[in-house]
Coordinates of C-alpha atoms in Angstrom, one line a residue:
Chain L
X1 CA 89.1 70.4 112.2
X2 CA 91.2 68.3 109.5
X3 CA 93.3 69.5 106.4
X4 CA 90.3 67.5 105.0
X5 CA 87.7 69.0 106.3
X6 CA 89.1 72.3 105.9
X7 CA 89.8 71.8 102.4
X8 CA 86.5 71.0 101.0
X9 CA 85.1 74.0 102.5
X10 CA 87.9 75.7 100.3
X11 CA 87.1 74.0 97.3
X12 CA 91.1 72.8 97.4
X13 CA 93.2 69.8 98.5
X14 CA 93.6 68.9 102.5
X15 CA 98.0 68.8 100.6
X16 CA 97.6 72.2 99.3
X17 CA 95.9 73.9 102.5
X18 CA 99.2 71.9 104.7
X19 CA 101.4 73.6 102.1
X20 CA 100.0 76.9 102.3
X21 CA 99.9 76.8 106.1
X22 CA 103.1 75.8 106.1
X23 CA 104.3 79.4 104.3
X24 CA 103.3 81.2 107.9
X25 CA 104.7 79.2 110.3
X26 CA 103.2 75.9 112.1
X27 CA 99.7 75.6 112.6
X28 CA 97.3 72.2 114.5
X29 CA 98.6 69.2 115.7
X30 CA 99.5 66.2 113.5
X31 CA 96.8 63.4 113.8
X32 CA 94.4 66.3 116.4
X33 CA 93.8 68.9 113.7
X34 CA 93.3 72.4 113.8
X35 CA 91.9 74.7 116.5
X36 CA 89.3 76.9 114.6
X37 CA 89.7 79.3 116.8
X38 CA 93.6 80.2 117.0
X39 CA 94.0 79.5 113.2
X40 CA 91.4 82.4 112.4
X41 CA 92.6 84.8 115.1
X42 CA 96.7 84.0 113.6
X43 CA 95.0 84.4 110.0
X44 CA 93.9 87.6 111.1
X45 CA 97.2 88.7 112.3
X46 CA 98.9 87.4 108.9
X47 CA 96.2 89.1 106.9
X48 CA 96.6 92.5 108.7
X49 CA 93.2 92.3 110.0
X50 CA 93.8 92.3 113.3
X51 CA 92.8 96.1 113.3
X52 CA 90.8 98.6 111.6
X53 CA 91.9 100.2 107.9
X54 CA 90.7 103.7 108.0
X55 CA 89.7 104.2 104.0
X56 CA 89.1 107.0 101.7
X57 CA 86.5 106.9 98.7
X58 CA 87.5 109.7 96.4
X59 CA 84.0 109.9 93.5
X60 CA 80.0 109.5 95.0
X61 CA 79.2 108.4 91.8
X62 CA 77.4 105.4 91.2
X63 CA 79.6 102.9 91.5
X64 CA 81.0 105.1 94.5
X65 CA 77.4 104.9 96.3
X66 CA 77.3 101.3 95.4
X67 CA 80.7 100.3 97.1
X68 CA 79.8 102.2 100.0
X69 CA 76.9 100.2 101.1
X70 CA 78.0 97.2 101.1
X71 CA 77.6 95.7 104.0
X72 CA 80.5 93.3 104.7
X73 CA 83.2 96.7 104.5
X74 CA 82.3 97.8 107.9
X75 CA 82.0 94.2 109.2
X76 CA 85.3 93.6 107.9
X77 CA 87.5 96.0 109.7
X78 CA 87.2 98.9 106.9
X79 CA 86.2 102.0 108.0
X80 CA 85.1 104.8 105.5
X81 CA 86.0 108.0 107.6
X82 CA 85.5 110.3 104.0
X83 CA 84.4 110.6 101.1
X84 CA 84.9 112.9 98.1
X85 CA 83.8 114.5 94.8
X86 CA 84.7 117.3 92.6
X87 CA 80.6 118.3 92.0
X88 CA 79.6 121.2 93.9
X89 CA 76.3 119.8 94.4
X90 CA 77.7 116.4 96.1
X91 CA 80.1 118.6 98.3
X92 CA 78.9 118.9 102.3
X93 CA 76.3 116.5 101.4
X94 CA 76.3 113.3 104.3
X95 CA 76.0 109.7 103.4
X96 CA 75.0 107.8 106.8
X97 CA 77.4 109.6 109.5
X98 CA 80.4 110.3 106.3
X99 CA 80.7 113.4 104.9
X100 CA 81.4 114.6 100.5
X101 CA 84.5 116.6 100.7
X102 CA 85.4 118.8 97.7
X103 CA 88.3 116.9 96.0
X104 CA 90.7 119.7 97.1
X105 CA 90.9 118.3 100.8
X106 CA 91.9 115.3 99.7
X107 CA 95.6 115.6 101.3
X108 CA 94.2 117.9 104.3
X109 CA 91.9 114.9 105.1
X110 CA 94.3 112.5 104.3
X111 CA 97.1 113.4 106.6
X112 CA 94.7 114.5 109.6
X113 CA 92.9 110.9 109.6
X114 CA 96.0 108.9 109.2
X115 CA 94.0 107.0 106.0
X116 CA 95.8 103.6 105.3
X117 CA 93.8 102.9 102.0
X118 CA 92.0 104.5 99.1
X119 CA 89.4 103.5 96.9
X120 CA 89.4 105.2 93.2
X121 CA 86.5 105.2 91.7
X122 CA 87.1 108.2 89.5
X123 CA 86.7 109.0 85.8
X124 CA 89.8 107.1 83.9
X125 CA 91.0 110.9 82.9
X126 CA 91.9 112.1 86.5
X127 CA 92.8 108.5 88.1
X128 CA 96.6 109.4 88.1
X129 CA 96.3 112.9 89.4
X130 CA 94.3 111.5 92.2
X131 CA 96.4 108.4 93.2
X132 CA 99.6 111.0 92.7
X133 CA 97.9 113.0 95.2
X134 CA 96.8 110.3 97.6
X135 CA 100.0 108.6 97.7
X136 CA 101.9 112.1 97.9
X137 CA 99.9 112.9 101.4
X138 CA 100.5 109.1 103.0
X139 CA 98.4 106.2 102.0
X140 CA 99.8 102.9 101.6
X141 CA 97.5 100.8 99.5
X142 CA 95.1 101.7 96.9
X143 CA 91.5 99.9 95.2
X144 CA 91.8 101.3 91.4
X145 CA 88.0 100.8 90.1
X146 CA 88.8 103.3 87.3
X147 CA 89.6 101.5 83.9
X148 CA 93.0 102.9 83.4
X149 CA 96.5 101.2 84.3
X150 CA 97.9 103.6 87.1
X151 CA 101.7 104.1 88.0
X152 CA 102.7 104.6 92.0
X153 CA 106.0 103.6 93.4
X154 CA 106.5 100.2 94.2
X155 CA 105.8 100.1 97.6
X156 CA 102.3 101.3 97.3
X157 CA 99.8 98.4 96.4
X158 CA 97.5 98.7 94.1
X159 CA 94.5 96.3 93.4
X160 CA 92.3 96.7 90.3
X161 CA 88.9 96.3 89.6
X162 CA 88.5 95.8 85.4
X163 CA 84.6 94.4 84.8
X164 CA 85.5 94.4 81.3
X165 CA 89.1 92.3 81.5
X166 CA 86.8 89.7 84.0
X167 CA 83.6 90.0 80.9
X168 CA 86.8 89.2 78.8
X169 CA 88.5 86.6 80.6
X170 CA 85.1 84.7 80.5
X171 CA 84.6 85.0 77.1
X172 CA 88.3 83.4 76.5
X173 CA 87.4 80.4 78.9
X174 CA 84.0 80.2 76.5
X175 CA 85.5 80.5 73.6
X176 CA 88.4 77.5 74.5
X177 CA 85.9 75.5 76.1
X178 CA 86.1 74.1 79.1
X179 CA 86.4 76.4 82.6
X180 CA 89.7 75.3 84.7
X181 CA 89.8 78.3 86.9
Chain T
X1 CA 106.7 97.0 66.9
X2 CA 109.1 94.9 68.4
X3 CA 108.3 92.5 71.7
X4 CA 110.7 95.0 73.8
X5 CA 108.3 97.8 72.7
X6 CA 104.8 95.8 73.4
X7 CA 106.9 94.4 76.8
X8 CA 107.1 98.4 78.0
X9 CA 103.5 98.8 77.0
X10 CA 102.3 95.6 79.3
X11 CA 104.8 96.5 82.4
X12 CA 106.2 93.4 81.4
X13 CA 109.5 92.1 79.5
X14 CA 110.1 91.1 76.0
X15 CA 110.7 87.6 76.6
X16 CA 107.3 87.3 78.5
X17 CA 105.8 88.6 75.4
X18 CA 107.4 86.2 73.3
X19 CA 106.7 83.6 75.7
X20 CA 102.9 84.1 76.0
X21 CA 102.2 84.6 72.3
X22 CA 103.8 81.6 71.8
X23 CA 101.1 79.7 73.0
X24 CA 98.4 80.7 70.8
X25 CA 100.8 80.2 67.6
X26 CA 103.0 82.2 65.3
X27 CA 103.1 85.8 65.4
X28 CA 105.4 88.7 63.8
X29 CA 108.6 87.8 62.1
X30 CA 112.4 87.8 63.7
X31 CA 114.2 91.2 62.9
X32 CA 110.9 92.7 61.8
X33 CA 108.5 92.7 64.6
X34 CA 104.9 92.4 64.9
X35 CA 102.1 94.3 62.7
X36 CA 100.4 95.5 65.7
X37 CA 97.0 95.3 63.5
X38 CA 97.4 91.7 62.9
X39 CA 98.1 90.7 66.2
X40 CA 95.0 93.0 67.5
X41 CA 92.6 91.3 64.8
X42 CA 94.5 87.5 65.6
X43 CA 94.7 88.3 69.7
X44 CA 90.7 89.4 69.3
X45 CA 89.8 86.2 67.8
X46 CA 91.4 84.0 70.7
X47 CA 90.3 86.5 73.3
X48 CA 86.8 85.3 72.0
X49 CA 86.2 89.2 70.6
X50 CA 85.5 89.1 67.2
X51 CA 82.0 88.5 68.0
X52 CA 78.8 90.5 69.9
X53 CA 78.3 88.6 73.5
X54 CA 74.6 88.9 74.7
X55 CA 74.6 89.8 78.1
X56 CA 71.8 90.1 80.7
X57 CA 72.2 91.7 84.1
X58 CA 70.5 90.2 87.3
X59 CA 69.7 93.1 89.6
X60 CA 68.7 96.3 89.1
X61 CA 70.7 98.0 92.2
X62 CA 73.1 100.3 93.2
X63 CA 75.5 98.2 91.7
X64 CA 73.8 96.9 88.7
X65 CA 72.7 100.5 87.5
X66 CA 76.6 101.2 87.6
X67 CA 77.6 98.4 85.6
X68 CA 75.0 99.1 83.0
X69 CA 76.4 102.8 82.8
X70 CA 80.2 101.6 82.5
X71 CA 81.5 103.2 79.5
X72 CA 83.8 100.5 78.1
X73 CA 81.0 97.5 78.2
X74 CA 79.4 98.2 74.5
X75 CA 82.8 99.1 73.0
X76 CA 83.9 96.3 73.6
X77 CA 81.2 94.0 72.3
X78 CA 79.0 93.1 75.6
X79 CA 75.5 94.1 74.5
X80 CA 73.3 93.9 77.4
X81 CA 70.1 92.9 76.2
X82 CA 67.7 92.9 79.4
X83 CA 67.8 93.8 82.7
X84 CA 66.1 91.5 85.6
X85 CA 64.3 92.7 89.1
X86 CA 61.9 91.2 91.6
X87 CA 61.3 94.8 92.8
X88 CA 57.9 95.4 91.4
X89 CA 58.7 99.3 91.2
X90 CA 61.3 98.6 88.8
X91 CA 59.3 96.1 86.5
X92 CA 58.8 97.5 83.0
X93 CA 61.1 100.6 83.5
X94 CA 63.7 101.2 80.9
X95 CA 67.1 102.2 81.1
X96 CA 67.9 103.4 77.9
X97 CA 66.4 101.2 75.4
X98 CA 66.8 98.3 78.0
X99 CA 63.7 97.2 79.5
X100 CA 63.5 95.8 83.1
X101 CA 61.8 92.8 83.7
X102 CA 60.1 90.6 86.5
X103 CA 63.2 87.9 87.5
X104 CA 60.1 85.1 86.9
X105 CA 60.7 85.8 83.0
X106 CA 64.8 85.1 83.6
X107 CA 64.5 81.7 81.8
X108 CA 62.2 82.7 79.0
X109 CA 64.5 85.8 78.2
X110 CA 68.2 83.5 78.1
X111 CA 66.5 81.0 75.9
X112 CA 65.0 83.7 73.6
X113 CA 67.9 86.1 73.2
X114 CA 70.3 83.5 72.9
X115 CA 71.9 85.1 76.0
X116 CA 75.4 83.8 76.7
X117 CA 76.6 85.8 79.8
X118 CA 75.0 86.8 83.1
X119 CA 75.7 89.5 85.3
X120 CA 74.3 88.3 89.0
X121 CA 74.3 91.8 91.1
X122 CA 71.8 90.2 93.9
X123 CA 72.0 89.8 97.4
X124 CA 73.6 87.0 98.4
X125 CA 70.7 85.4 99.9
X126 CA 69.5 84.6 95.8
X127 CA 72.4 84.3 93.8
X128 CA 72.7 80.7 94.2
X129 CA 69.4 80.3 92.9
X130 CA 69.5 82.9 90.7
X131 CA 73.0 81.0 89.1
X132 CA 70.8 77.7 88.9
X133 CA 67.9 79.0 86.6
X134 CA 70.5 80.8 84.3
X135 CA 72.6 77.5 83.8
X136 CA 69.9 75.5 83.8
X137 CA 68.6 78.0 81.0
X138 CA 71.5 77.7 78.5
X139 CA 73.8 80.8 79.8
X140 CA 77.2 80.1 79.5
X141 CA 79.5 82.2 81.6
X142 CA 79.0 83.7 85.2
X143 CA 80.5 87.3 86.1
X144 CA 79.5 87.4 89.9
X145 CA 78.9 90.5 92.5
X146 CA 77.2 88.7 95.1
X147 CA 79.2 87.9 98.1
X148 CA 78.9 84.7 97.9
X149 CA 80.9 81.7 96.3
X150 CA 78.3 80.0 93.6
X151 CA 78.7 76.4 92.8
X152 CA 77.7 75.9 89.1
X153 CA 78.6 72.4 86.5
X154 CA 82.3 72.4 85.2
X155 CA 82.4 73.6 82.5
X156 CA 80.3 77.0 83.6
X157 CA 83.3 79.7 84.0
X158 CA 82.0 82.0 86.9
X159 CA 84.5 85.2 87.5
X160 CA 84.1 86.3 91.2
X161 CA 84.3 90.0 92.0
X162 CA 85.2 90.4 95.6
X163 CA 86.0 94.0 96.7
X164 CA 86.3 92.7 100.6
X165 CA 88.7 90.0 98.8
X166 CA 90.8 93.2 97.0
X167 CA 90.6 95.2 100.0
X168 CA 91.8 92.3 102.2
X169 CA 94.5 91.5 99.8
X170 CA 95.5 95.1 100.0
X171 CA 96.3 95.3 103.8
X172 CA 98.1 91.8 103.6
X173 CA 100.7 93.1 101.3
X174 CA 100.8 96.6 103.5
X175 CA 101.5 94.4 106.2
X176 CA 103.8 92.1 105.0
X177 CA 106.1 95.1 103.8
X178 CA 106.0 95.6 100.1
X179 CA 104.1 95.5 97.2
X180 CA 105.0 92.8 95.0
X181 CA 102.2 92.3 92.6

């Protein structure tokens, strides 16, 4: 497949997906293209997905229950081994094969299932106690669906999830006129 | 309040602050600093938030019924004003004072409520279509859950949520050895 082709399917330029490319070493053949095949397997690799990410979900609330079925996770190389809640009545209850742990196992589990990732999506009010926590017994990167800013060293990722800063950012565009992206 | 003090606020530095307000104009005076309630009326007004933005939500899901319950949507002027299904079990319930209707009615609601924002939280088998009818209906802005990239006119903003995307973005910067932002 061409730059070309490659790029329209990106919604880019066939320059910009050369220069990207370019970042992670050397990829196709000038004037044959790209193999489809080795670029996604060395994508993989760069992306780190080349493996399986085993993944916490601390709060079975709604949103919670909504992030855990959906159905590309799984397909995607992200395994939910637990999940858990402070409400006695979701504790020891089973969604699928995963089981609601009280909060208070949170490092036990943690540390004995070698998590690499958790998803927050806590009240705003005990956000930071959790990520403290989460971070303090070993994970590495952490989903923040809780509308609060939260602090972890520098070498921890964090991604956040703000519905009201993307409703926001919309409204700008709107309000500006015109879309860009 | 001085730049240095908003900077600390923002995780950010002075100059930044300086820099980006620049853009929209004049704000504060040198030596003095800002009057934060000036800059919160002016920074509103830009933002696009010194007005109510009617919102409908496509999808009455897992995902849906936790965006309609977030907190922060109302507070900070999104007033979701229906609520669309093709689940015939849902048709005509109410969440709160918001009624759930047939997704046939989608065109006749936008054009009656003045609706400027939709909130698609349908499989990704519809959204496309879904996207069309609201466009084609007068909605303005797109904030979209399906997994799925949407193709709408120009000058249609559409703001992707992606948690595969967050997740994904996650393990590449736990792979590539720190955080960075």
């Amino acid at each position: 497949m061409s730059s070309e082709q490659l790029a329209s399917h990106g919604h880019t330029t066939a320059a910009q997906v050369r220069k990207d490319l370019s970042h992670f070493g050397s990829f196709g053949k000038r004037g044959l293209g790209y193999s489809i095949e080795e670029l996604s397997v060395r994508l993989r690799a760069i992306l780190g997905l080349d493996r399986v990410w085993q993944v916490v979900l601390v709060g079975a609330g709604r949103i919670g229950s909504a992030l855990f079925e959906y159905p590309d996770f799984k397909m995607r190389g992200y395994d939910c081994v637990a999940i858990f809640d402070s409400d006695p009545e979701k504790i020891g209850v089973q969604w699928g094969t995963t089981t609601i742990h009280s909060s208070e196992r949170l490092e036990a589990v943690i540390e004995q299932l070698d998590v690499d990732l958790v998803i927050l999506a806590v009240p705003a009010s005990v956000a930071q106690e959790i990520a403290d926590r989460a971070v303090e017994a070993g994970v590495r990167g952490i989903l923040n669906f809780a509308p609060v800013q939260i602090k972890v060293p520098d070498s921890i990722p964090v991604e956040d999830v703000n519905l009201v800063m993307q409703l926001e950012a919309l409204s700008f565009k709107i309000t500006r006129g015109g879309a860009g992206e």
